[in-house]
Tab-separated table of C-alpha atoms in Angstrom:
chain	number	residue	atom	x	y	z
A	149	MET	CA	84.912	41.260	15.260
A	150	GLU	CA	87.557	39.307	17.204
A	151	GLY	CA	85.189	36.528	18.233
A	152	THR	CA	83.738	35.889	14.780
A	153	ARG	CA	86.862	34.272	13.397
A	154	MET	CA	87.062	31.918	16.380
A	155	LYS	CA	83.647	30.305	15.891
A	156	GLY	CA	83.216	26.662	14.889
A	157	ILE	CA	84.076	23.087	15.733
A	158	TYR	CA	87.211	22.413	17.790
A	159	SER	CA	88.647	19.061	18.782
A	160	ALA	CA	89.895	18.866	22.339
A	161	LEU	CA	93.226	17.457	21.224
A	162	LEU	CA	94.259	13.992	22.340
A	163	VAL	CA	97.948	13.423	23.038
A	164	SER	CA	99.785	10.255	22.082
A	165	PHE	CA	102.053	8.755	24.748
A	166	ASP	CA	104.317	5.743	24.501
A	167	LYS	CA	104.001	2.799	26.882
A	168	ASP	CA	106.337	4.507	29.378
A	169	GLY	CA	104.242	7.678	29.418
A	170	ASN	CA	106.523	9.817	27.251
A	171	ILE	CA	105.091	12.132	24.592
A	172	ASN	CA	105.006	10.346	21.240
A	173	GLU	CA	105.724	13.225	18.864
A	174	LYS	CA	105.058	11.238	15.699
A	175	GLY	CA	101.706	10.088	17.027
A	176	LEU	CA	100.735	13.557	18.226
A	177	ARG	CA	101.471	14.980	14.803
A	178	GLN	CA	99.317	12.271	13.230
A	179	ILE	CA	96.422	13.127	15.562
A	180	VAL	CA	96.702	16.806	14.588
A	181	ARG	CA	96.702	15.917	10.887
A	182	HIS	CA	93.769	13.526	11.297
A	183	ASN	CA	91.736	16.261	12.959
A	184	ILE	CA	92.502	18.735	10.197
A	185	GLU	CA	92.240	16.451	7.182
A	186	VAL	CA	89.618	13.859	8.190
A	187	ASN	CA	87.517	15.574	10.859
A	188	LYS	CA	87.759	18.928	9.043
A	189	VAL	CA	87.708	20.865	12.317
A	190	ASP	CA	87.949	24.641	12.508
A	191	GLY	CA	90.438	24.471	15.336
A	192	LEU	CA	92.175	22.572	18.101
A	193	TYR	CA	91.863	23.062	21.849
A	194	VAL	CA	95.308	22.068	23.100
A	195	GLY	CA	96.162	21.192	26.694
A	196	GLY	CA	92.708	20.423	28.010
A	197	SER	CA	91.323	17.503	29.987
A	198	THR	CA	91.369	15.330	26.860
A	199	GLY	CA	95.090	16.009	26.485
A	200	GLU	CA	95.616	14.505	29.961
A	201	ASN	CA	97.047	17.901	30.825
A	202	PHE	CA	96.776	17.782	34.593
A	203	MET	CA	99.160	14.829	34.794
A	204	LEU	CA	101.946	16.589	32.883
A	205	SER	CA	104.941	18.702	33.827
A	206	THR	CA	105.287	22.306	32.683
A	207	ASP	CA	107.948	21.335	30.151
A	208	GLU	CA	105.750	18.585	28.731
A	209	LYS	CA	102.853	21.009	28.338
A	210	LYS	CA	105.142	23.405	26.493
A	211	ARG	CA	106.365	20.648	24.195
A	212	ILE	CA	102.796	19.693	23.284
A	213	PHE	CA	101.994	23.333	22.504
A	214	GLU	CA	105.086	23.452	20.276
A	215	ILE	CA	104.338	20.259	18.374
A	216	ALA	CA	100.669	21.109	17.804
A	217	LYS	CA	101.525	24.585	16.495
A	218	ASP	CA	104.375	23.314	14.319
A	219	GLU	CA	102.148	20.665	12.749
A	220	ALA	CA	98.988	22.737	12.353
A	221	LYS	CA	100.791	25.942	11.347
A	222	ASP	CA	97.975	28.365	10.455
A	223	GLU	CA	95.662	25.782	8.878
A	224	VAL	CA	93.230	25.932	11.808
A	225	LYS	CA	92.690	28.101	14.869
A	226	LEU	CA	94.531	27.070	18.026
A	227	ILE	CA	93.444	27.611	21.620
A	228	ALA	CA	95.965	26.865	24.394
A	229	GLN	CA	94.521	25.721	27.731
A	230	VAL	CA	97.023	27.087	30.232
A	231	GLY	CA	95.020	26.913	33.455
A	232	SER	CA	96.605	25.470	36.564
A	233	VAL	CA	96.188	25.618	40.332
A	234	ASN	CA	99.765	26.927	40.158
A	235	LEU	CA	99.139	30.494	38.958
A	236	LYS	CA	102.816	31.082	38.181
A	237	GLU	CA	102.759	28.072	35.865
A	238	ALA	CA	99.581	29.342	34.206
A	239	VAL	CA	101.207	32.705	33.497
A	240	GLU	CA	104.368	31.026	32.219
A	241	LEU	CA	102.333	28.834	29.865
A	242	ALA	CA	100.227	31.803	28.733
A	243	LYS	CA	103.345	33.695	27.724
A	244	PHE	CA	104.805	30.627	26.030
A	245	ALA	CA	101.680	29.858	23.969
A	246	THR	CA	101.228	33.510	23.040
A	247	ASP	CA	104.816	33.682	21.791
A	248	LEU	CA	104.141	30.573	19.695
A	249	GLY	CA	101.259	32.370	18.010
A	250	TYR	CA	98.218	30.662	19.533
A	251	ASP	CA	95.019	32.456	18.551
A	252	ALA	CA	93.606	32.467	22.074
A	253	LEU	CA	94.192	31.136	25.555
A	254	SER	CA	91.855	29.252	27.835
A	255	ALA	CA	92.088	28.470	31.524
A	256	VAL	CA	90.157	26.070	33.693
A	257	THR	CA	88.676	27.602	36.826
A	258	PRO	CA	91.114	27.082	39.713
A	259	PHE	CA	90.103	23.899	41.504
A	260	TYR	CA	90.710	21.625	44.520
A	261	TYR	CA	90.792	24.446	47.073
A	262	LYS	CA	87.478	26.235	47.595
A	263	PHE	CA	88.469	29.543	46.022
A	264	ASP	CA	85.982	32.384	46.362
A	265	PHE	CA	84.969	34.465	43.364
A	266	ALA	CA	87.389	37.301	44.153
A	267	GLU	CA	90.228	34.769	44.006
A	268	ILE	CA	88.906	33.292	40.751
A	269	LYS	CA	88.641	36.745	39.175
A	270	HIS	CA	92.178	37.606	40.281
A	271	TYR	CA	93.399	34.333	38.743
A	272	TYR	CA	91.911	35.091	35.320
A	273	GLU	CA	92.975	38.694	35.243
A	274	THR	CA	96.523	37.822	36.332
A	275	ILE	CA	96.856	35.343	33.474
A	276	ILE	CA	95.330	37.394	30.679
A	277	ASN	CA	96.798	40.743	31.708
A	278	SER	CA	100.282	39.204	31.525
A	279	VAL	CA	100.043	38.736	27.743
A	280	ASN	CA	98.756	40.325	24.568
A	281	ASN	CA	96.157	37.668	23.853
A	282	LYS	CA	92.509	36.711	24.463
A	283	MET	CA	91.056	34.450	27.152
A	284	ILE	CA	88.284	31.840	27.025
A	285	ILE	CA	87.068	30.722	30.446
A	286	TYR	CA	86.958	26.926	30.839
A	287	SER	CA	83.951	26.167	33.036
A	288	ILE	CA	83.571	22.482	33.896
A	289	PRO	CA	81.801	22.344	37.277
A	290	PHE	CA	81.340	18.566	37.473
A	291	LEU	CA	85.126	18.122	37.620
A	292	THR	CA	86.199	21.329	39.373
A	293	GLY	CA	83.293	21.876	41.743
A	294	VAL	CA	83.277	25.549	40.692
A	295	ASN	CA	79.860	26.944	39.784
A	296	MET	CA	79.683	30.581	38.709
A	297	SER	CA	76.552	32.675	38.406
A	298	LEU	CA	75.460	34.757	35.446
A	299	ASP	CA	76.528	37.926	37.243
A	300	GLN	CA	79.936	36.450	38.029
A	301	PHE	CA	80.499	35.538	34.385
A	302	GLY	CA	79.445	39.083	33.580
A	303	GLU	CA	82.003	40.491	35.983
A	304	LEU	CA	84.744	38.454	34.283
A	305	PHE	CA	83.510	39.526	30.845
A	306	GLU	CA	84.005	43.177	31.825
A	307	ASN	CA	87.653	42.547	30.964
A	308	GLU	CA	87.590	42.952	27.175
A	309	LYS	CA	90.399	40.417	26.801
A	310	ILE	CA	88.095	37.708	28.194
A	311	ILE	CA	86.145	36.937	25.034
A	312	GLY	CA	84.142	33.837	25.894
A	313	VAL	CA	83.614	30.565	27.705
A	314	LYS	CA	83.912	26.843	27.110
A	315	PHE	CA	80.645	25.861	28.775
A	316	THR	CA	80.909	22.232	29.896
A	317	ALA	CA	77.756	22.001	31.975
A	318	ALA	CA	74.204	20.727	31.616
A	319	ASP	CA	72.633	23.940	32.943
A	320	PHE	CA	70.740	25.000	29.840
A	321	TYR	CA	68.906	27.731	31.728
A	322	LEU	CA	72.212	29.386	32.582
A	323	LEU	CA	73.380	28.848	29.002
A	324	GLU	CA	70.267	30.535	27.591
A	325	ARG	CA	70.578	33.437	30.030
A	326	MET	CA	74.261	33.832	29.153
A	327	ARG	CA	73.572	33.807	25.421
A	328	LYS	CA	70.891	36.488	25.811
A	329	ARG	CA	72.903	38.767	28.097
A	330	PHE	CA	76.262	38.443	26.322
A	331	PRO	CA	75.501	38.251	22.576
A	332	ASP	CA	79.008	39.414	21.672
A	333	LYS	CA	80.879	36.835	23.776
A	334	LEU	CA	81.897	33.455	22.389
A	335	ILE	CA	80.139	30.468	23.908
A	336	TYR	CA	81.393	26.966	23.086
A	337	ALA	CA	79.404	23.869	24.011
A	338	GLY	CA	81.575	21.467	25.993
A	339	PHE	CA	79.414	18.340	26.288
A	340	ASP	CA	79.434	16.384	23.005
A	341	GLU	CA	76.319	14.426	23.990
A	342	MET	CA	74.352	17.657	24.525
A	343	MET	CA	75.544	19.499	21.449
A	344	LEU	CA	72.169	19.806	19.719
A	345	PRO	CA	70.292	21.577	22.551
A	346	ALA	CA	73.303	23.848	23.041
A	347	ALA	CA	73.339	24.630	19.309
A	348	VAL	CA	69.609	25.400	19.359
A	349	LEU	CA	70.282	27.867	22.179
A	350	GLY	CA	72.766	29.685	19.970
A	351	VAL	CA	76.287	28.661	20.945
A	352	ASP	CA	79.059	29.809	18.617
A	353	GLY	CA	80.684	26.401	18.345
A	354	ALA	CA	81.722	23.362	20.305
A	355	ILE	CA	84.868	21.858	21.790
A	356	GLY	CA	84.813	18.103	22.253
A	357	SER	CA	86.962	15.067	22.937
A	358	THR	CA	84.963	12.721	20.696
A	359	PHE	CA	85.486	15.131	17.803
A	360	ASN	CA	88.918	13.475	17.432
A	361	VAL	CA	86.974	10.683	15.720
A	362	ASN	CA	83.457	12.131	15.298
A	363	GLY	CA	84.160	15.642	14.060
A	364	VAL	CA	82.196	15.255	10.836
A	365	ARG	CA	78.970	14.444	12.657
A	366	ALA	CA	79.611	17.253	15.140
A	367	ARG	CA	79.729	19.765	12.298
A	368	GLN	CA	76.566	18.322	10.773
A	369	ILE	CA	74.667	18.682	14.055
A	370	PHE	CA	75.884	22.248	14.518
A	371	GLU	CA	75.171	23.411	10.974
A	372	LEU	CA	71.771	21.694	10.697
A	373	ALA	CA	70.713	23.288	13.977
A	374	GLN	CA	71.787	26.693	12.685
A	375	GLU	CA	69.650	26.084	9.576
A	376	GLY	CA	66.641	25.199	11.734
A	377	LYS	CA	66.698	21.557	10.632
A	378	VAL	CA	66.397	20.249	14.173
A	379	SER	CA	64.799	16.887	13.358
A	380	GLU	CA	67.629	16.062	10.928
A	381	ALA	CA	70.216	17.182	13.453
A	382	LEU	CA	68.530	15.044	16.110
A	383	GLU	CA	68.968	11.905	14.009
A	384	ILE	CA	72.713	12.555	13.877
A	385	GLN	CA	72.777	13.355	17.594
A	386	HIS	CA	71.113	9.977	18.214
A	387	VAL	CA	73.913	8.190	16.359
A	388	THR	CA	76.513	10.351	18.077
A	389	ASN	CA	75.077	9.525	21.496
A	390	ASP	CA	74.995	5.812	20.686
A	391	LEU	CA	78.708	6.134	19.934
A	392	ILE	CA	79.352	8.152	23.103
A	393	THR	CA	77.456	5.604	25.221
A	394	ASP	CA	79.592	2.815	23.775
A	395	ILE	CA	82.814	4.787	24.293
A	396	LEU	CA	82.002	5.684	27.905
A	397	GLY	CA	81.089	2.088	28.644
A	398	ASN	CA	84.484	0.948	27.421
A	399	GLY	CA	86.826	3.671	28.753
A	400	LEU	CA	86.774	7.205	27.341
A	401	TYR	CA	90.287	8.141	26.271
A	402	GLN	CA	91.537	4.580	25.841
A	403	THR	CA	88.671	3.851	23.436
A	404	ILE	CA	89.032	7.001	21.340
A	405	LYS	CA	92.736	6.268	21.001
A	406	ALA	CA	92.036	2.635	20.067
A	407	ILE	CA	89.535	3.741	17.409
A	408	LEU	CA	92.160	6.095	15.987
A	409	GLU	CA	94.725	3.279	16.033
A	410	ASP	CA	92.285	1.157	14.024
A	411	GLN	CA	92.031	4.040	11.556
A	412	GLY	CA	95.803	4.076	11.110
A	413	VAL	CA	96.657	6.898	13.525
A	414	GLU	CA	99.421	6.284	16.078
A	415	ALA	CA	97.314	7.489	19.006
A	416	GLY	CA	99.311	5.502	21.557
A	417	TYR	CA	98.676	4.993	25.254
A	418	CYS	CA	97.177	7.046	28.071
A	419	ARG	CA	99.295	8.577	30.809
A	420	LYS	CA	99.322	6.685	34.092
A	421	PRO	CA	97.566	6.501	36.489
A	422	MET	CA	95.063	6.014	33.634
A	423	LYS	CA	94.961	2.343	32.827
A	424	GLU	CA	96.195	0.742	29.647
A	425	ALA	CA	93.513	-0.523	27.270
A	426	THR	CA	92.926	-4.251	27.723
A	427	PRO	CA	92.664	-6.611	24.722
A	428	GLU	CA	88.911	-6.721	25.337
A	429	MET	CA	88.676	-2.926	25.253
A	430	ILE	CA	90.614	-2.842	21.986
A	431	VAL	CA	88.314	-5.435	20.404
A	432	LYS	CA	85.278	-3.364	21.383
A	433	ALA	CA	86.891	-0.200	20.015
A	434	LYS	CA	87.504	-1.935	16.681
A	435	GLU	CA	83.863	-2.977	16.626
A	436	MET	CA	82.866	0.646	17.207
A	437	ASN	CA	85.108	1.810	14.388
A	438	LYS	CA	83.439	-0.632	12.024
A	439	LYS	CA	79.928	0.207	13.225
A	440	TYR	CA	80.155	3.985	13.357
A	441	PHE	CA	82.805	4.902	10.818
A	442	GLN	CA	82.724	2.192	8.166
A	443	GLN	CA	79.041	1.291	7.951
A	444	GLU	CA	77.508	4.713	8.551
A	445	GLU	CA	78.487	6.447	5.337
A	446	VAL	CA	74.886	7.440	4.652
A	447	VAL	CA	74.812	9.418	7.892
A	448	LEU	CA	78.241	10.902	7.345
A	449	ASN	CA	77.237	12.113	3.886
A	450	VAL	CA	74.012	13.864	4.883
């Protein structure tokens, strides 16, 4: 089945930028390799929020798709997030990523304007019907303000090319209902800090920003939950959430990049208007690297 091969743990790929905000190709390639070789992920979700996508030009998005595909080749599955409030851009990116050989596309729900469901449905069908590829809905209501009902997801899923959803929401009732009604659709958990309850409810995998550094634990949580070893998975989720709390308290993307830098990966800077990491933030990130990735080998080797 099409969806079966797409299951698993995906890093929402970070992008390395230089101090002037230009794509750092060398650094981006290193981040891809780190995810494949150290985090052992099943795939990469390219062009999402974690990739600072919504601050980039169309050409920059295309270049990131190119670099990620060239570096990863066919070692892992690749999902291209092509969504945009500019539907013409979304279609252009969908065609571009499909031509590059991406395994699937994803698109954030159209945001900012209060689109009704008919407009949202038209958006998805316009994108996916323009290419010979598959679509994963990117639902992230706390950033987009777009909440869809179970029936509305079902209406989108009537298009066989729409194979699943990246579910970045804390509505576990909706998640459970969706899993029961659509057993053949892919559901990815989108909140790293809520991965265990999502896994218990039967998601097919997870897509997360912290997986760029914490992918090993993410897989452990997912696989232990699948084996019914919830108490063991919970211990790893506790450690993971301690890490996430520390990261969020220090600056999300800046801190993950600083941890990677401390691990020898040229993760670079964030794109403005995101702020540059301060010396204090970098010190705290180094402390996190030591605490969670150098002194926690017992946890990592469960």
